[in-house]
Amino acid sequence: MQTIDTSKKNPGAADIPIIEITGLKKVYRDDRSLFTRAAPALTAIDGVSLEIKKGEVFGLVGASGSGKTTIGRLILKLENIDEGFIRFQGKDISRLKGRELKKFRRKVQLIPQDPYQSLNPYMSVFDAVAEPLIIHNAGDSHTRREKAAQALKAAGLTPAEDFFARYPHQLSGGQRQRAAIARAMVLSPEFVIADEPTSMLDATISFTIFQLLADISRQQDVTLLFITHDLAAARFLCDRIAVIYNGKIVETGTAEDLITNPGSDYTKALINAQPGFTFVKQK
Amino acid sequence: MALLEINNLSIGYKTRKETAIAVDKMSFTLERGRSVGIVGESGCGKTTIGMGLLRLLPSNGFFKSGQIMFDGMDLLALTDAQMQAIRWKRIAMIFQAAMNAWNPVQRIGDQIVEAIRLHDSKISRDDAVKEVKRLYEIVDIPGDRIFDFPHQYSGGMKQRAIIAMALACSPDLIIADEPTTALDVIVQDQIIQKIKEIQKEQNIAVIFISHDIGVVAEACHEIMVMYRGKLVEKGRREEVFGAPLHPYTQALLSSYLTLDGVFEVRETLAPAISCESEESLPEEFCRYVSLCPKATEACLSRSAQWQQITPTHNVLCSLCRQ
Amino acid sequence: MAEHGQSRIEQSPAKAQRSYNFQRFADGWALFCENPVGRLGLFLLFCFGAMAVLSYIPPMLDPMYHPMTGVDPAISSSTGPSARHWLGTDNLGRDLLSQLLTGARIAFMVGVSAAFISIVFGTLIGMIAGYAGRITDAVLMRFADMIMVMPSLLVVLLLASLFGQLNIWIIVLLISLFRWPGVSRIIRAQTLSLKQRPFIDMARVAGASHLRVIFRHILPNVLPMAFLYMTFRVTSAIIVEAALAFLGFGDPNTVSWGMMLQWVWKTGHMFQAPYWLLPPGICISLITLSFYLIGRAMEEVLDPRLRREEGL
Ligand SMILES: Nc1ncnc2c1ncn2[C@@H]1O[C@H](COP(=O)(O)OP(=O)(O)OP(=O)(O)O)[C@@H](O)[C@H]1O
Ligand SMILES: Nc1ncnc2c1ncn2[C@@H]1O[C@H](COP(=O)(O)OP(=O)(O)OP(=O)(O)O)[C@@H](O)[C@H]1O
Ligand SMILES: [Mg+2]
Ligand SMILES: [Mg+2]
């Protein structure tokens, strides 16, 4: 086995928090209970506090249904917070409105889980990548073209012009995910959430996507929240990892520490459950 | 006699534009109580094999050649009624992405109960509910969520409910098409262990289809690696993962992340030769040439042939030819 | 390492992509034409289109062929087919063929414009209801329900008897006002499922306004469905107009097939003059059939699940 080269991880990670989450709570209530038996309210996030530092790659690892996606959606302001605060660069995001909100939308982006569903089937790659630029009035059509080409190139879709006129269904899964990454990165955001970005992709392709994300986090001034259920992937990519279980954070620590020295039973169980090649004799 | 014996099976799809061969001359045998894992990239034909075994190909799919012998019966020669009696009772299948097939307006518990009672009309509703409870325990969903609607389940829970449903009729052969995809590792591990346990206890055979090489490594006795419709390497798991021979198997392994790092077979993986496209090559030639880091000009000029490494370990590669 | 499956796609020439939209249209068209249902529908539609165009010719040849005012001075009662009047004349001596041709024009006008207006209303309201959800959705949909359960023909009849004879355009407007709720329900259902799709979230994360999401992301996705329903609406609009006209509430200044039927009936030629009764009746059935068939075939193009790949 090759050991992971830890020096790849971000030396530039500063101690300034970019996201601070305090006592976050989200309850899903069944509001369509007029004609059906009311389902009990479901506490998806139950008192989560986290701090993500500027420039780092932060991993959020947990079982399915543990609330990882919900945290991401709350940070992105796609859901309303029930209790607690999320501060982005010191500002409470639930108060953001109008121009402030638009500025926030420019800085925080999402790399979605399912590349087959996350691109509008009726939009060409260029339209999709350039859309954020249009929304935020960034540059004229010429600079937009240039920026889109740059973003595609950075995401590994070269030559970019070849991809401009294609539609999502003309791309392979890996290429779609690269297009989605280009779209997320085109505005040079400060904070990017990657929600299980490779769970729909083949192993060989997801490995190249991980490498791409590692490259991006190293080369650009961006903080990455990497949501996954795969501890091995988190270890490969992240500086720090938080383990979430049933809407609660059970453990936070540096990637190395957490895996070599798990503090909680749940983390231990996660590590033990990792499918492996234990039967293969390694030298 | 082996429980399942597949000889030279080819399955194709007719579309408006062309006739595509999705599974090409596949042969393997599976003993009772053994498990075989099929790995390969998306679209290489894994699901097609599973559906083919149950004779549930879509209307435009067809068997081009070959034979499927199941417990001495030639499945391709049976009548539809005979085949219907074998499905679920003797060969069960966990369908890929079945979790998205739950009827969104019916409670999941009701859907399973209905399926069980459809299958065995003598069972009372209460007993069926009890059975569902037992199955839910196996797959680790809290009993009080049985009668939730599909949208109230997370993706993982929906998939677990599907697995519960397939376990309901203890069959001779289970074809599990990506049964743990979309599950987190802990549940995945539990499911794998559970399937292994049931398999051992009841001596059933399992065909485990997955794109995750780690999962099949954990779950199966034997491994078959597929690439674009063809088996390229098969053998016992120790052989295939201990000494992978086909460059594609090596590529799969080298991109597999483990907690300690990356699997060791890493090499520079830049295509060595240029070749227009595999499509222009005759059918019998290697389909991996344009991506293969080890391909040589020789690969473009001769067909790939099966090479026996050990009695159980075989590889289809034009390079490994003596 | 190289991405598997990527190389194959990359090898296709870049210029091929530019014609993508054209290609998609061509593919859809080919599928449509392969379908016997679609072909029959198109053929019928083509015939009626030809009739509508030809309707300009007879009055030009001789003023006596004008469908409304052209009276053959030699004839004072309804006559059967003859060399002068291929389909015969009505009781005033007006040429039936010329009336029938003009009727095709009116049917197109009424059908297409009423369908178009109702589709525009239905799509807009459906998208807004589905996207906004909550109160807006509830209010709009209850409103739609109210209109849907209203006996539209009765209401139009009532209005007609209140306000006297209605202009053909008012009739078109009334028909479309009664016909949008069905469309809006379908578009709303589509919007609801689209709203759950991640690309809508992605648009919001990129900062898109609600208007942008609706018009740039949802509209293109529901548009094919809207067009599909337009063909079905055409059918119903033509039938409603014919019924109104037959009952005597049509625009007296136009010659529609419904009007022709009314004249047959009012002048008591119902059973004496089959050459007068049958052509408009058959035309109404066939034109509605043709739009219906086209809709069905389009449905098959739009929804791959309905496509019949040649089975075994
Ligand atoms: N819109 C919703 N309405 C009701 N309950 C919801 C909703 N969305 C999520 N939930 C519930 O909230 C919990 C957390 O869901 P979430 O999607 O955040 O999990 P996750 O960690 O992302 O899981 P996965 O790995 O399966 O994606 C789950 O129990 C889920 O059933
Ligand atoms: N109904 C169909 N008509 C035409 N081609 C089909 C049909 N179903 C599958 N195919 C093609 O057959 C090939 C094999 O498909 P199959 O579903 O077996 O792949 P798979 O290995 O299960 O992939 P995945 O890992 O994505 O599930 C693919 O190239 C696919 O495009
Ligand atoms: Mg999730
Ligand atoms: Mg499959």
PDB file of C-alpha atoms in Angstrom, chain C residues 100-233:
ATOM      1  CA  LEU C 100     -66.892  24.029 -46.951  1.00  0.00           C
ATOM      2  CA  LEU C 101     -63.479  25.353 -47.984  1.00  0.00           C
ATOM      3  CA  THR C 102     -63.979  28.563 -46.055  1.00  0.00           C
ATOM      4  CA  GLY C 103     -65.103  26.521 -43.084  1.00  0.00           C
ATOM      5  CA  ALA C 104     -61.691  24.868 -43.001  1.00  0.00           C
ATOM      6  CA  ARG C 105     -60.093  28.291 -42.756  1.00  0.00           C
ATOM      7  CA  ILE C 106     -62.355  29.277 -39.874  1.00  0.00           C
ATOM      8  CA  ALA C 107     -61.773  25.985 -38.108  1.00  0.00           C
ATOM      9  CA  PHE C 108     -58.034  26.539 -38.247  1.00  0.00           C
ATOM     10  CA  MET C 109     -58.355  30.095 -37.080  1.00  0.00           C
ATOM     11  CA  VAL C 110     -60.645  29.265 -34.200  1.00  0.00           C
ATOM     12  CA  GLY C 111     -58.901  26.066 -33.228  1.00  0.00           C
ATOM     13  CA  VAL C 112     -55.331  27.251 -33.320  1.00  0.00           C
ATOM     14  CA  SER C 113     -55.866  30.663 -31.783  1.00  0.00           C
ATOM     15  CA  ALA C 114     -58.118  29.426 -28.988  1.00  0.00           C
ATOM     16  CA  ALA C 115     -55.708  26.602 -28.273  1.00  0.00           C
ATOM     17  CA  PHE C 116     -52.756  28.959 -28.313  1.00  0.00           C
ATOM     18  CA  ILE C 117     -54.342  31.426 -25.918  1.00  0.00           C
ATOM     19  CA  SER C 118     -55.442  28.706 -23.528  1.00  0.00           C
ATOM     20  CA  ILE C 119     -51.992  27.153 -23.631  1.00  0.00           C
ATOM     21  CA  VAL C 120     -50.327  30.461 -22.813  1.00  0.00           C
ATOM     22  CA  PHE C 121     -52.685  31.013 -19.882  1.00  0.00           C
ATOM     23  CA  GLY C 122     -52.502  27.422 -18.734  1.00  0.00           C
ATOM     24  CA  THR C 123     -48.730  27.195 -18.886  1.00  0.00           C
ATOM     25  CA  LEU C 124     -48.160  30.476 -17.072  1.00  0.00           C
ATOM     26  CA  ILE C 125     -50.654  29.749 -14.338  1.00  0.00           C
ATOM     27  CA  GLY C 126     -49.523  26.152 -13.992  1.00  0.00           C
ATOM     28  CA  MET C 127     -45.877  27.131 -13.660  1.00  0.00           C
ATOM     29  CA  ILE C 128     -46.609  29.861 -11.152  1.00  0.00           C
ATOM     30  CA  ALA C 129     -48.850  27.623  -9.057  1.00  0.00           C
ATOM     31  CA  GLY C 130     -46.392  24.742  -9.079  1.00  0.00           C
ATOM     32  CA  TYR C 131     -43.368  26.881  -8.403  1.00  0.00           C
ATOM     33  CA  ALA C 132     -44.813  29.153  -5.754  1.00  0.00           C
ATOM     34  CA  GLY C 133     -46.638  26.404  -3.890  1.00  0.00           C
ATOM     35  CA  ARG C 134     -48.535  27.038  -0.669  1.00  0.00           C
ATOM     36  CA  ILE C 135     -51.298  29.673  -0.780  1.00  0.00           C
ATOM     37  CA  THR C 136     -50.720  30.797  -4.364  1.00  0.00           C
ATOM     38  CA  ASP C 137     -50.927  27.220  -5.521  1.00  0.00           C
ATOM     39  CA  ALA C 138     -54.053  26.504  -3.516  1.00  0.00           C
ATOM     40  CA  VAL C 139     -55.846  29.661  -4.696  1.00  0.00           C
ATOM     41  CA  LEU C 140     -54.928  29.232  -8.364  1.00  0.00           C
ATOM     42  CA  MET C 141     -55.797  25.580  -8.424  1.00  0.00           C
ATOM     43  CA  ARG C 142     -59.146  26.031  -6.686  1.00  0.00           C
ATOM     44  CA  PHE C 143     -59.892  28.756  -9.207  1.00  0.00           C
ATOM     45  CA  ALA C 144     -58.921  26.378 -11.992  1.00  0.00           C
ATOM     46  CA  ASP C 145     -61.145  23.703 -10.505  1.00  0.00           C
ATOM     47  CA  MET C 146     -64.068  26.110 -10.408  1.00  0.00           C
ATOM     48  CA  ILE C 147     -63.691  26.910 -14.075  1.00  0.00           C
ATOM     49  CA  MET C 148     -63.124  23.304 -14.960  1.00  0.00           C
ATOM     50  CA  VAL C 149     -66.379  22.131 -13.413  1.00  0.00           C
ATOM     51  CA  MET C 150     -68.361  24.975 -14.960  1.00  0.00           C
ATOM     52  CA  PRO C 151     -70.465  23.725 -17.862  1.00  0.00           C
ATOM     53  CA  SER C 152     -68.645  25.895 -20.344  1.00  0.00           C
ATOM     54  CA  LEU C 153     -71.081  25.490 -23.213  1.00  0.00           C
ATOM     55  CA  LEU C 154     -73.956  26.515 -20.991  1.00  0.00           C
ATOM     56  CA  VAL C 155     -72.158  29.600 -19.730  1.00  0.00           C
ATOM     57  CA  VAL C 156     -71.228  30.676 -23.236  1.00  0.00           C
ATOM     58  CA  LEU C 157     -74.811  30.133 -24.333  1.00  0.00           C
ATOM     59  CA  LEU C 158     -75.971  32.227 -21.427  1.00  0.00           C
ATOM     60  CA  LEU C 159     -73.569  35.018 -22.316  1.00  0.00           C
ATOM     61  CA  ALA C 160     -74.634  34.803 -25.930  1.00  0.00           C
ATOM     62  CA  SER C 161     -78.299  35.118 -25.083  1.00  0.00           C
ATOM     63  CA  LEU C 162     -77.488  38.048 -22.790  1.00  0.00           C
ATOM     64  CA  PHE C 163     -75.342  39.952 -25.229  1.00  0.00           C
ATOM     65  CA  GLY C 164     -76.858  38.880 -28.498  1.00  0.00           C
ATOM     66  CA  GLN C 165     -74.753  37.477 -31.308  1.00  0.00           C
ATOM     67  CA  LEU C 166     -71.095  37.058 -30.408  1.00  0.00           C
ATOM     68  CA  ASN C 167     -68.192  38.011 -32.621  1.00  0.00           C
ATOM     69  CA  ILE C 168     -66.012  35.067 -33.649  1.00  0.00           C
ATOM     70  CA  TRP C 169     -63.028  36.479 -31.715  1.00  0.00           C
ATOM     71  CA  ILE C 170     -65.056  36.796 -28.547  1.00  0.00           C
ATOM     72  CA  ILE C 171     -66.006  33.167 -29.007  1.00  0.00           C
ATOM     73  CA  VAL C 172     -62.348  32.248 -29.388  1.00  0.00           C
ATOM     74  CA  LEU C 173     -61.488  34.131 -26.222  1.00  0.00           C
ATOM     75  CA  LEU C 174     -64.331  32.540 -24.293  1.00  0.00           C
ATOM     76  CA  ILE C 175     -63.329  29.075 -25.417  1.00  0.00           C
ATOM     77  CA  SER C 176     -59.740  29.624 -24.356  1.00  0.00           C
ATOM     78  CA  LEU C 177     -60.800  31.060 -21.015  1.00  0.00           C
ATOM     79  CA  PHE C 178     -62.679  27.870 -20.310  1.00  0.00           C
ATOM     80  CA  ARG C 179     -60.001  25.585 -21.601  1.00  0.00           C
ATOM     81  CA  TRP C 180     -56.837  26.592 -19.702  1.00  0.00           C
ATOM     82  CA  PRO C 181     -57.437  24.796 -16.392  1.00  0.00           C
ATOM     83  CA  GLY C 182     -56.756  21.339 -17.806  1.00  0.00           C
ATOM     84  CA  VAL C 183     -53.453  22.503 -19.234  1.00  0.00           C
ATOM     85  CA  SER C 184     -52.475  24.298 -16.090  1.00  0.00           C
ATOM     86  CA  ARG C 185     -52.998  21.185 -13.995  1.00  0.00           C
ATOM     87  CA  ILE C 186     -50.659  19.183 -16.173  1.00  0.00           C
ATOM     88  CA  ILE C 187     -48.038  21.919 -16.305  1.00  0.00           C
ATOM     89  CA  ARG C 188     -48.317  22.377 -12.555  1.00  0.00           C
ATOM     90  CA  ALA C 189     -47.707  18.683 -11.958  1.00  0.00           C
ATOM     91  CA  GLN C 190     -44.672  18.827 -14.230  1.00  0.00           C
ATOM     92  CA  THR C 191     -43.391  21.923 -12.477  1.00  0.00           C
ATOM     93  CA  LEU C 192     -43.773  20.266  -9.108  1.00  0.00           C
ATOM     94  CA  SER C 193     -41.564  17.390 -10.155  1.00  0.00           C
ATOM     95  CA  LEU C 194     -39.106  19.674 -11.928  1.00  0.00           C
ATOM     96  CA  LYS C 195     -38.846  21.797  -8.821  1.00  0.00           C
ATOM     97  CA  GLN C 196     -37.399  18.798  -6.991  1.00  0.00           C
ATOM     98  CA  ARG C 197     -34.736  18.297  -9.613  1.00  0.00           C
ATOM     99  CA  PRO C 198     -31.285  19.364  -8.482  1.00  0.00           C
ATOM    100  CA  PHE C 199     -30.700  21.702 -11.382  1.00  0.00           C
ATOM    101  CA  ILE C 200     -33.328  24.038 -10.011  1.00  0.00           C
ATOM    102  CA  ASP C 201     -31.478  24.134  -6.691  1.00  0.00           C
ATOM    103  CA  MET C 202     -28.291  24.727  -8.638  1.00  0.00           C
ATOM    104  CA  ALA C 203     -29.849  27.724 -10.350  1.00  0.00           C
ATOM    105  CA  ARG C 204     -30.922  29.151  -7.021  1.00  0.00           C
ATOM    106  CA  VAL C 205     -27.479  28.597  -5.566  1.00  0.00           C
ATOM    107  CA  ALA C 206     -26.050  30.494  -8.529  1.00  0.00           C
ATOM    108  CA  GLY C 207     -28.297  33.379  -7.480  1.00  0.00           C
ATOM    109  CA  ALA C 208     -30.980  33.134 -10.152  1.00  0.00           C
ATOM    110  CA  SER C 209     -34.157  35.078  -9.438  1.00  0.00           C
ATOM    111  CA  HIS C 210     -37.485  33.294  -9.324  1.00  0.00           C
ATOM    112  CA  LEU C 211     -38.407  34.748 -12.697  1.00  0.00           C
ATOM    113  CA  ARG C 212     -35.211  33.432 -14.200  1.00  0.00           C
ATOM    114  CA  VAL C 213     -35.782  30.004 -12.713  1.00  0.00           C
ATOM    115  CA  ILE C 214     -39.320  29.917 -14.093  1.00  0.00           C
ATOM    116  CA  PHE C 215     -38.585  31.188 -17.568  1.00  0.00           C
ATOM    117  CA  ARG C 216     -35.077  29.939 -18.185  1.00  0.00           C
ATOM    118  CA  HIS C 217     -35.167  26.597 -16.416  1.00  0.00           C
ATOM    119  CA  ILE C 218     -38.735  25.424 -15.996  1.00  0.00           C
ATOM    120  CA  LEU C 219     -40.344  26.781 -19.148  1.00  0.00           C
ATOM    121  CA  PRO C 220     -38.090  24.967 -21.670  1.00  0.00           C
ATOM    122  CA  ASN C 221     -38.712  21.748 -19.810  1.00  0.00           C
ATOM    123  CA  VAL C 222     -42.508  22.046 -19.852  1.00  0.00           C
ATOM    124  CA  LEU C 223     -42.789  23.574 -23.317  1.00  0.00           C
ATOM    125  CA  PRO C 224     -42.909  20.271 -25.229  1.00  0.00           C
ATOM    126  CA  MET C 225     -45.739  19.129 -23.007  1.00  0.00           C
ATOM    127  CA  ALA C 226     -47.531  22.434 -23.517  1.00  0.00           C
ATOM    128  CA  PHE C 227     -47.300  22.058 -27.286  1.00  0.00           C
ATOM    129  CA  LEU C 228     -48.562  18.547 -27.034  1.00  0.00           C
ATOM    130  CA  TYR C 229     -51.606  19.727 -25.152  1.00  0.00           C
ATOM    131  CA  MET C 230     -52.102  22.480 -27.632  1.00  0.00           C
ATOM    132  CA  THR C 231     -52.956  19.902 -30.291  1.00  0.00           C
ATOM    133  CA  PHE C 232     -55.573  18.391 -28.008  1.00  0.00           C
ATOM    134  CA  ARG C 233     -56.976  21.852 -27.212  1.00  0.00           C
TER     135      ARG C 233
END
